Coordinates of C-alpha atoms and ligand atoms in Angstrom, one line a residue:
X1 CA -1.1 8.5 34.0
X2 CA 0.2 8.1 30.2
X3 CA 3.1 5.9 29.6
X4 CA 6.0 6.0 27.0
X5 CA 5.9 2.4 25.7
X6 CA 2.7 1.8 23.7
X7 CA 1.9 -2.3 23.8
X8 CA 0.8 -4.2 21.3
X9 CA -2.8 -3.5 22.0
X10 CA -3.4 -7.7 21.7
X11 CA -1.7 -11.1 23.0
X12 CA -0.2 -14.1 21.1
X13 CA -3.2 -16.3 20.5
X14 CA -1.2 -18.8 18.1
X15 CA 2.3 -18.4 16.8
X16 CA 4.3 -19.4 13.3
X17 CA 8.1 -19.9 13.4
X18 CA 10.6 -18.3 12.3
X19 CA 13.9 -20.2 11.4
X20 CA 17.0 -18.0 12.2
X21 CA 20.1 -18.4 9.6
X22 CA 23.5 -17.1 9.4
X23 CA 25.0 -13.9 7.2
X24 CA 26.8 -16.4 5.4
X25 CA 23.6 -18.8 4.6
X26 CA 21.6 -15.4 3.5
X27 CA 24.6 -14.8 0.9
X28 CA 24.1 -17.9 -0.3
X29 CA 20.2 -17.8 -1.1
X30 CA 20.2 -14.3 -2.4
X31 CA 22.3 -15.1 -4.3
X32 CA 21.1 -18.3 -6.2
X33 CA 17.6 -16.0 -6.9
X34 CA 19.3 -13.6 -9.1
X35 CA 19.5 -10.7 -6.3
X36 CA 15.7 -10.5 -6.5
X37 CA 14.5 -10.1 -2.5
X38 CA 10.9 -11.4 -4.1
X39 CA 12.2 -14.5 -5.2
X40 CA 13.0 -15.5 -2.4
X41 CA 11.7 -18.7 -0.3
X42 CA 10.0 -17.1 2.6
X43 CA 10.9 -19.4 5.1
X44 CA 14.8 -17.9 4.6
X45 CA 13.7 -14.4 5.8
X46 CA 13.7 -13.6 9.7
X47 CA 11.7 -10.7 9.9
X48 CA 9.4 -9.9 6.7
X49 CA 8.6 -6.3 5.8
X50 CA 8.4 -7.1 2.2
X51 CA 4.9 -5.7 2.6
X52 CA 1.8 -4.9 4.7
X53 CA -0.6 -6.4 1.6
X54 CA -2.7 -10.0 3.2
X55 CA 0.7 -10.4 5.8
X56 CA -1.4 -9.1 8.6
X57 CA -2.4 -11.4 12.1
X58 CA -6.4 -12.1 12.1
X59 CA -7.5 -11.6 15.0
X60 CA -9.8 -14.7 17.1
X61 CA -12.9 -13.3 16.2
X62 CA -12.2 -13.1 12.6
X63 CA -11.1 -16.4 12.8
X64 CA -14.7 -17.1 14.7
X65 CA -16.0 -15.6 11.6
X66 CA -14.3 -18.0 8.7
X67 CA -16.2 -20.8 10.6
X68 CA -19.3 -19.0 10.0
X69 CA -19.1 -18.8 6.5
X70 CA -21.7 -19.7 4.1
X71 CA -20.8 -20.9 0.7
X72 CA -23.7 -20.9 -1.5
X73 CA -23.1 -20.0 -5.2
X74 CA -25.4 -16.7 -5.3
X75 CA -27.3 -14.8 -2.1
X76 CA -25.0 -15.7 0.3
X77 CA -25.8 -14.6 4.3
X78 CA -21.7 -14.3 4.2
X79 CA -22.2 -11.5 1.5
X80 CA -25.3 -9.6 3.3
X81 CA -22.8 -9.7 6.4
X82 CA -19.8 -8.2 4.0
X83 CA -21.7 -5.8 2.2
X84 CA -23.3 -4.2 5.6
X85 CA -19.5 -3.8 6.8
X86 CA -18.5 -1.8 3.8
X87 CA -21.7 0.2 3.3
X88 CA -21.3 1.0 7.0
X89 CA -17.8 2.8 6.3
X90 CA -18.3 3.9 2.0
X91 CA -21.8 3.5 1.6
X92 CA -21.5 3.7 -2.2
X93 CA -25.0 2.2 -4.1
X94 CA -22.8 -0.5 -5.6
X95 CA -20.4 -3.0 -4.3
X96 CA -18.5 -5.4 -6.2
X97 CA -16.3 -8.0 -4.7
X98 CA -13.1 -9.4 -5.8
X99 CA -10.0 -11.7 -4.6
X100 CA -8.2 -8.5 -4.4
X101 CA -7.2 -5.1 -5.2
X102 CA -6.1 -5.2 -8.8
X103 CA -9.0 -7.4 -9.7
X104 CA -10.9 -4.1 -9.1
X105 CA -9.0 -2.4 -11.1
X106 CA -8.3 -4.0 -14.4
X107 CA -12.9 -4.2 -13.8
X108 CA -12.7 -0.5 -13.7
X109 CA -10.0 0.2 -16.0
X110 CA -11.2 -2.4 -18.4
X111 CA -14.8 -0.2 -18.2
X112 CA -13.7 3.3 -18.5
X113 CA -9.9 3.2 -19.5
X114 CA -8.7 2.8 -23.4
X115 CA -6.6 5.0 -26.0
X116 CA -6.5 8.5 -25.1
X117 CA -7.9 8.5 -21.8
X118 CA -6.0 9.8 -19.3
X119 CA -6.8 8.9 -15.6
X120 CA -4.9 11.6 -12.8
X121 CA -4.0 10.5 -9.7
X122 CA -1.5 12.3 -6.4
X123 CA 0.3 9.1 -7.5
X124 CA -0.8 5.7 -8.9
X125 CA 0.1 2.4 -7.0
X126 CA 2.3 0.3 -9.5
X127 CA -0.3 -2.3 -10.1
X128 CA -3.1 0.8 -11.2
X129 CA -0.4 2.1 -13.3
X130 CA 0.0 -1.0 -15.1
X131 CA -3.6 -1.6 -15.4
X132 CA -4.5 2.0 -17.0
X133 CA -1.5 1.5 -19.4
X134 CA -2.8 -1.9 -19.8
X135 CA -6.0 -0.7 -21.3
X136 CA -4.1 2.1 -23.5
X137 CA -5.3 4.8 -21.5
X138 CA -1.9 7.0 -19.7
X139 CA -1.8 7.4 -16.2
X140 CA -0.2 11.0 -14.8
X141 CA 0.5 11.5 -11.1
X142 CA 0.2 14.9 -9.8
X143 CA 1.0 15.2 -5.9
X144 CA 2.5 18.1 -4.2
X145 CA 6.1 18.7 -4.7
X146 CA 6.2 18.2 -1.1
X147 CA 5.0 14.9 -1.6
X148 CA 8.5 14.1 -3.8
X149 CA 10.9 15.9 -1.4
X150 CA 11.7 13.0 1.6
X151 CA 12.5 15.6 3.8
X152 CA 9.8 18.0 4.0
X153 CA 7.8 17.7 6.6
X154 CA 4.8 18.7 5.5
X155 CA 1.8 17.0 7.5
X156 CA -0.1 15.6 4.0
X157 CA 2.5 14.7 1.4
X158 CA 0.1 12.5 -0.4
X159 CA -2.1 15.3 -0.9
X160 CA -3.0 16.4 -5.1
X161 CA -1.9 19.5 -6.7
X162 CA -4.9 20.9 -6.7
X163 CA -3.9 24.4 -8.6
X164 CA -2.0 21.3 -11.6
X165 CA -5.2 19.0 -11.4
X166 CA -7.2 22.1 -12.9
X167 CA -4.5 23.5 -15.2
X168 CA -4.3 19.4 -16.3
X169 CA -8.1 19.0 -17.1
X170 CA -8.0 22.0 -19.0
X171 CA -5.4 20.8 -20.9
X172 CA -6.5 17.5 -21.3
X173 CA -10.2 17.9 -22.1
X174 CA -12.6 16.8 -19.2
X175 CA -14.2 14.4 -22.5
X176 CA -10.3 12.8 -22.1
X177 CA -10.7 12.0 -17.8
X178 CA -12.9 9.5 -17.1
X179 CA -11.9 9.1 -13.5
X180 CA -9.6 11.2 -10.6
X181 CA -8.1 8.7 -8.5
X182 CA -6.5 9.4 -5.1
X183 CA -4.2 6.6 -3.2
X184 CA -5.0 6.9 1.1
X185 CA -2.7 6.6 1.9
X186 CA 0.1 7.6 -0.7
X187 CA 1.7 4.4 -0.8
X188 CA 4.5 5.0 -3.7
X189 CA 5.1 8.5 -2.1
X190 CA 6.1 7.0 1.4
X191 CA 2.8 6.1 3.4
X192 CA 1.9 9.7 3.5
X193 CA -1.4 10.9 4.2
X194 CA -4.2 12.8 2.3
X195 CA -5.8 15.8 4.4
X196 CA -10.0 15.9 4.2
X197 CA -9.0 19.5 3.1
X198 CA -7.7 18.4 -0.1
X199 CA -10.1 15.7 -0.5
X200 CA -12.5 18.0 0.1
X201 CA -10.7 20.3 -2.4
X202 CA -10.4 17.1 -5.6
X203 CA -14.2 16.5 -5.1
X204 CA -15.5 20.0 -5.9
X205 CA -12.8 20.4 -8.9
X206 CA -14.3 16.8 -10.0
X207 CA -18.0 17.9 -9.3
X208 CA -17.7 21.4 -11.5
X209 CA -16.0 19.7 -14.2
X210 CA -18.5 16.5 -14.0
X211 CA -15.3 14.1 -13.8
X212 CA -16.1 11.0 -11.4
X213 CA -13.8 11.0 -8.7
X214 CA -12.5 7.4 -7.3
X215 CA -10.7 6.6 -4.1
X216 CA -7.7 3.7 -4.2
X217 CA -8.4 3.5 -0.5
X218 CA -6.3 0.5 0.4
X219 CA -4.7 2.1 3.8
X220 CA -8.1 4.3 4.6
X221 CA -8.3 4.2 8.3
X222 CA -4.2 4.9 8.8
X223 CA -5.3 8.1 6.5
X224 CA -8.2 8.9 8.6
X225 CA -6.2 8.4 11.6
X226 CA -3.4 10.7 10.9
X227 CA -6.4 13.5 9.7
X228 CA -8.0 12.8 13.3
X229 CA -4.7 13.9 14.7
X230 CA -2.9 16.3 12.1
X231 CA -5.6 18.4 11.0
X232 CA -7.3 21.5 12.9
X233 CA -10.8 21.2 13.9
X234 CA -10.5 17.2 13.3
X235 CA -9.2 15.7 16.5
X236 CA -12.4 14.7 18.8
X237 CA -13.5 13.1 16.0
X238 CA -14.5 9.4 15.6
X239 CA -12.4 7.6 12.7
X240 CA -15.2 5.5 11.7
X241 CA -17.0 9.3 11.0
X242 CA -14.0 11.1 9.5
X243 CA -14.3 7.8 7.3
X244 CA -17.7 8.2 6.3
X245 CA -17.5 12.3 5.0
X246 CA -14.0 10.5 2.9
X247 CA -16.4 8.3 0.9
X248 CA -19.3 10.9 0.6
X249 CA -16.8 13.4 -1.6
X250 CA -16.3 10.4 -3.7
X251 CA -18.6 8.6 -6.7
X252 CA -16.2 5.2 -5.9
X253 CA -13.9 3.4 -4.5
X254 CA -11.4 -0.1 -5.3
X255 CA -9.9 -1.6 -2.8
X256 CA -7.3 -4.0 -1.8
X257 CA -8.7 -6.0 2.0
X258 CA -5.6 -7.1 2.1
X259 CA -4.3 -3.5 3.7
X260 CA -6.8 -2.1 6.3
X261 CA -9.5 -3.7 6.4
X262 CA -7.1 -7.0 7.9
X263 CA -7.7 -9.6 5.7
X264 CA -5.1 -12.2 4.3
X265 CA -7.5 -11.9 0.8
X266 CA -9.9 -9.8 -0.7
X267 CA -10.9 -6.5 -2.5
X268 CA -13.9 -5.0 -4.0
X269 CA -15.1 -2.0 -6.5
X270 CA -17.5 0.1 -5.1
X271 CA -19.6 3.1 -7.1
X272 CA -22.7 4.9 -7.1
X273 CA -23.2 5.3 -11.1
X274 CA -26.0 2.1 -11.8
X275 CA -25.2 2.1 -15.6
X276 CA -20.9 1.6 -14.6
X277 CA -21.7 -1.1 -11.7
X278 CA -23.3 -2.6 -14.6
X279 CA -20.6 -3.2 -17.2
X280 CA -18.2 -3.7 -14.1
X281 CA -20.7 -6.3 -12.6
X282 CA -20.6 -8.4 -16.5
X283 CA -16.8 -8.0 -16.0
X284 CA -16.6 -9.1 -12.8
X285 CA -18.7 -12.7 -13.7
X286 CA -16.3 -13.0 -16.1
X287 CA -13.3 -13.3 -14.5
X288 CA -13.7 -13.4 -11.0
X289 CA -16.9 -14.8 -9.8
X290 CA -21.3 -14.3 -9.4
X291 CA -21.8 -10.8 -8.0
X292 CA -22.4 -12.3 -4.3
X293 CA -19.1 -14.0 -4.0
X294 CA -16.7 -12.5 -6.6
X295 CA -13.5 -13.2 -6.2
X296 CA -13.5 -14.8 -2.6
X297 CA -14.7 -17.6 -0.2
X298 CA -17.9 -17.2 1.7
X299 CA -15.9 -17.6 4.8
X300 CA -13.2 -14.3 3.5
X301 CA -16.2 -12.3 3.2
X302 CA -16.9 -12.7 7.0
X303 CA -13.6 -12.5 8.0
X304 CA -13.3 -8.5 6.0
X305 CA -16.5 -7.8 8.1
X306 CA -15.2 -8.5 11.3
X307 CA -11.8 -7.2 10.1
X308 CA -13.4 -3.7 8.8
X309 CA -15.0 -3.0 12.1
X310 CA -11.3 -3.9 14.7
X311 CA -9.3 -1.4 12.3
X312 CA -11.0 1.4 13.3
X313 CA -10.0 1.2 16.6
X314 CA -8.6 4.1 18.1
X315 CA -6.1 1.9 20.4
X316 CA -5.8 -0.5 17.2
X317 CA -4.9 2.8 15.2
X318 CA -3.1 4.2 17.8
X319 CA -0.7 1.8 18.2
X320 CA -0.4 1.2 14.7
X321 CA 0.9 4.8 13.6
X322 CA 3.2 4.7 16.8
X323 CA 5.0 1.8 16.4
X324 CA 5.6 2.5 12.4
X325 CA 6.9 6.0 13.9
X326 CA 9.1 4.0 16.3
X327 CA 10.9 2.3 13.7
X328 CA 11.1 4.8 11.6
X329 CA 12.1 7.6 14.5
X330 CA 15.1 4.9 15.5
X331 CA 16.5 5.2 12.0
X332 CA 16.2 9.0 11.6
X333 CA 18.1 9.1 15.0
X334 CA 20.6 7.4 14.4
X335 CA 21.6 9.6 10.5
X336 CA 19.7 7.0 8.6
X337 CA 18.2 9.2 5.4
X338 CA 14.0 8.4 6.0
X339 CA 11.0 9.8 4.2
X340 CA 9.6 12.2 7.4
X341 CA 7.6 12.3 8.6
X342 CA 7.1 9.0 8.7
X343 CA 4.1 7.0 7.0
X344 CA 1.3 4.7 8.4
X345 CA 2.1 1.3 7.1
X346 CA 5.9 1.5 7.1
X347 CA 9.3 3.3 6.8
X348 CA 10.9 4.2 3.8
X349 CA 14.3 4.3 4.0
X350 CA 15.9 7.5 0.9
X351 CA 18.5 5.0 -0.9
X352 CA 19.9 8.1 -3.1
X353 CA 21.1 9.9 0.2
X354 CA 21.8 6.5 2.0
X355 CA 24.1 5.5 -1.0
X356 CA 25.5 8.5 -2.8
X357 CA 28.0 6.6 -4.6
X358 CA 25.2 4.4 -6.5
X359 CA 24.0 5.8 -9.6
X360 CA 20.0 5.7 -9.8
X361 CA 20.8 3.3 -13.0
X362 CA 22.7 1.0 -11.1
X363 CA 20.3 0.6 -8.2
X364 CA 20.8 1.8 -5.0
X365 CA 17.6 1.1 -3.5
X366 CA 17.6 -2.6 -4.7
X367 CA 21.6 -2.6 -3.4
X368 CA 20.1 -2.0 -0.3
X369 CA 17.5 -4.4 -0.2
X370 CA 20.1 -6.6 -0.4
X371 CA 22.3 -5.4 2.5
X372 CA 19.2 -5.3 4.7
X373 CA 18.5 -9.1 3.9
X374 CA 22.2 -10.6 3.9
X375 CA 23.1 -8.4 7.2
X376 CA 20.0 -9.8 9.5
X377 CA 17.6 -11.6 7.0
X378 CA 15.3 -8.6 6.7
X379 CA 13.2 -8.4 3.7
X380 CA 11.8 -5.0 2.4
X381 CA 11.3 -4.1 -0.8
X382 CA 13.0 -1.4 -3.5
X383 CA 10.7 1.1 -4.5
X384 CA 12.7 2.9 -7.3
X385 CA 14.0 2.8 -10.7
X386 CA 13.7 -0.8 -10.0
X387 CA 10.1 -0.6 -10.0
X388 CA 9.3 2.7 -12.3
X389 CA 12.4 3.1 -14.6
X390 CA 11.2 1.0 -17.3
X391 CA 8.6 3.2 -19.2
X392 CA 6.3 1.4 -21.9
X393 CA 8.5 3.1 -25.1
X394 CA 11.3 0.7 -23.7
X395 CA 13.5 3.4 -22.6
X396 CA 14.6 3.6 -19.1
X397 CA 14.4 6.5 -16.7
X398 CA 15.5 7.2 -13.1
X399 CA 12.5 7.3 -10.7
X400 CA 11.4 10.4 -8.7
X401 CA 12.8 8.8 -5.7
X402 CA 15.4 5.9 -4.3
X403 CA 13.2 4.2 -1.7
X404 CA 13.7 1.5 0.1
X405 CA 10.4 0.1 1.8
X406 CA 10.2 -1.5 5.1
X407 CA 6.3 -2.2 5.3
X408 CA 5.3 -3.4 8.8
X409 CA 2.7 -6.3 8.8
X410 CA -0.3 -5.4 10.6
X411 CA -0.5 -6.9 14.5
X412 CA 2.6 -9.5 13.5
X413 CA 5.3 -8.2 15.2
X414 CA 6.3 -7.4 18.7
X415 CA 9.0 -4.6 19.6
X416 CA 11.8 -7.0 20.1
X417 CA 11.4 -7.8 16.3
X418 CA 11.5 -4.3 15.5
X419 CA 14.3 -3.5 17.7
X420 CA 16.2 -6.2 16.1
X421 CA 15.6 -4.5 12.8
X422 CA 17.0 -1.5 14.3
X423 CA 20.2 -2.8 15.2
X424 CA 20.4 -4.5 11.6
X425 CA 19.7 -1.2 9.9
X426 CA 22.6 0.1 11.9
X427 CA 25.3 -2.6 11.4
X428 CA 24.2 -1.5 7.6
X429 CA 24.5 1.8 8.3
X430 CA 28.3 1.8 9.3
X431 CA 28.5 -1.1 5.9
X432 CA 27.1 1.5 3.4
X433 CA 29.8 2.8 1.8
X434 CA 31.0 -0.5 0.4
X435 CA 27.9 -1.2 -1.2
X436 CA 28.0 -2.2 -4.3
X437 CA 25.9 -1.5 -8.1
X438 CA 23.6 -3.6 -9.5
X439 CA 22.8 -4.0 -12.9
X440 CA 20.1 -6.1 -14.6
X441 CA 20.5 -9.1 -16.8
X442 CA 17.3 -10.6 -17.2
X443 CA 13.5 -8.7 -17.2
X444 CA 10.1 -9.1 -18.3
X445 CA 8.3 -6.6 -20.3
X446 CA 5.9 -5.3 -17.6
X447 CA 6.2 -5.0 -13.4
X448 CA 9.4 -6.0 -13.6
X449 CA 10.7 -5.7 -10.0
X450 CA 8.7 -8.4 -8.7
X451 CA 10.6 -11.4 -11.5
X452 CA 13.8 -9.3 -13.2
X453 CA 17.1 -11.1 -12.3
X454 CA 20.4 -9.0 -10.8
X455 CA 24.4 -9.5 -11.1
X456 CA 27.0 -7.2 -9.1
X457 CA 28.5 -4.8 -11.3
Ligands
LIG501 N1 -3.2 0.3 -4.3 C1 -2.6 0.4 -3.3 C2 -2.6 2.0 -2.8 C3 -1.4 -0.8 -3.1 O1 -0.8 -0.6 -2.0 C4 -2.2 -2.0 -3.7 C5 -0.8 -3.0 -3.5 C6 -3.1 -1.6 -4.7 C7 -3.6 -1.2 -5.0 C8 -3.3 -3.6 -5.1 O2 -3.7 -4.4 -4.3 O3 -2.2 -6.6 -3.9 O4 -5.1 -6.3 -3.3 O5 -3.9 -6.6 -5.4 N2 0.0 -2.9 -2.6 C9 0.9 -4.0 -2.0 C10 2.0 -3.6 -1.5 C11 1.1 -5.0 -3.1 O6 2.9 -4.2 -1.7 O7 1.8 -2.2 -1.0 P1 -3.9 -5.6 -4.7

């Protein structure tokens, strides 16, 4: 007998307190930080859905592995344990450990980016785009049209538009494209998965033109679970097996181990190309550390090695994907517009549809995120014009979508926390027509969403 309720496949082993606050207190807190949710003290947040990055709970086996960590500068056994765990899923020739995903990106694009280069992806995550642009190369998003439509029910809305990719390659010239990237799952596009079929098609195009194909694989296990659930002929396969097949299609990868590898910190860069690996290792030594620990302590490498075995558990992934859908479907059922189908790590509220009275350049997503915090102490993240609107030439353009992401940390909140979030969203929906527009009063040159300050109009 299968019961309706899927219980968390773990029990709580250690707890962290949540301090209760009132709406009046929260109004003061958010105003005092210029209405930027990144600037809040996290003690003043009740349910923190800002990100699923590094915010998950480690297992007792991971904490035990931390104790086993060996901090030798070179050739630590912890490095070998980590490397073996990465190779078990991603058998790339060279594994280069970094302190997080963007450090891997910085090294990769320092090596292969630069003026005149253009790098396509389904959708580049913001740090990926920023690192490409910092190298003076250009980042281009070629996700399928359904991936830009919040209400389309396509099962693999993270897919690359392969016709557009081939046209892009002919127009740009193979010599100007150092790599084709694919973000799995597609975070900026709603946490939507990429199908195995699409990965194969992109891999084949890259082979045909002799262009390296790299994965941005932060949420590889969630993506593989969607493939198992949704793609024809995949339902009997082990997730690890699907992951290995995905890896076999690519020439390398960047990874933020703060997501599916279930770490609080970590990342890596991996590839088969010996010459490129040698350049990247030298850059690693310059900014991260020696190649057998990179940006990490031996204990972190060991915690990640254990996390990589836990994240591909079918019990875990079934719970993970169903619990994200539990929140998303509840919001959708009460008429709140969300990106459908519900993605893997987060629920994305469509702020453009939710707050039609606020124009894109008055930041509907920011307005909604502020209200979720004020009303219920729930911290989400704007993924819209605040995040993407400022172009390298200084102009401001509305983003393709105005979303508020409620990202769910792994193994951290229980169903009652999520039931509370659902109640908060219901109250926010009651008040939505009164929400205000915002203007930006202060912003940095790049990645403005982290530190910009706002004022209500
Ligand atoms: N690629 C993707 C798809 C990501 O989601 C992230 C981080 C990175 C790369 C960079 O990794 O943070 O370890 O340097 N995403 C976080 C988020 C920050 O909230 O979605 P990092």
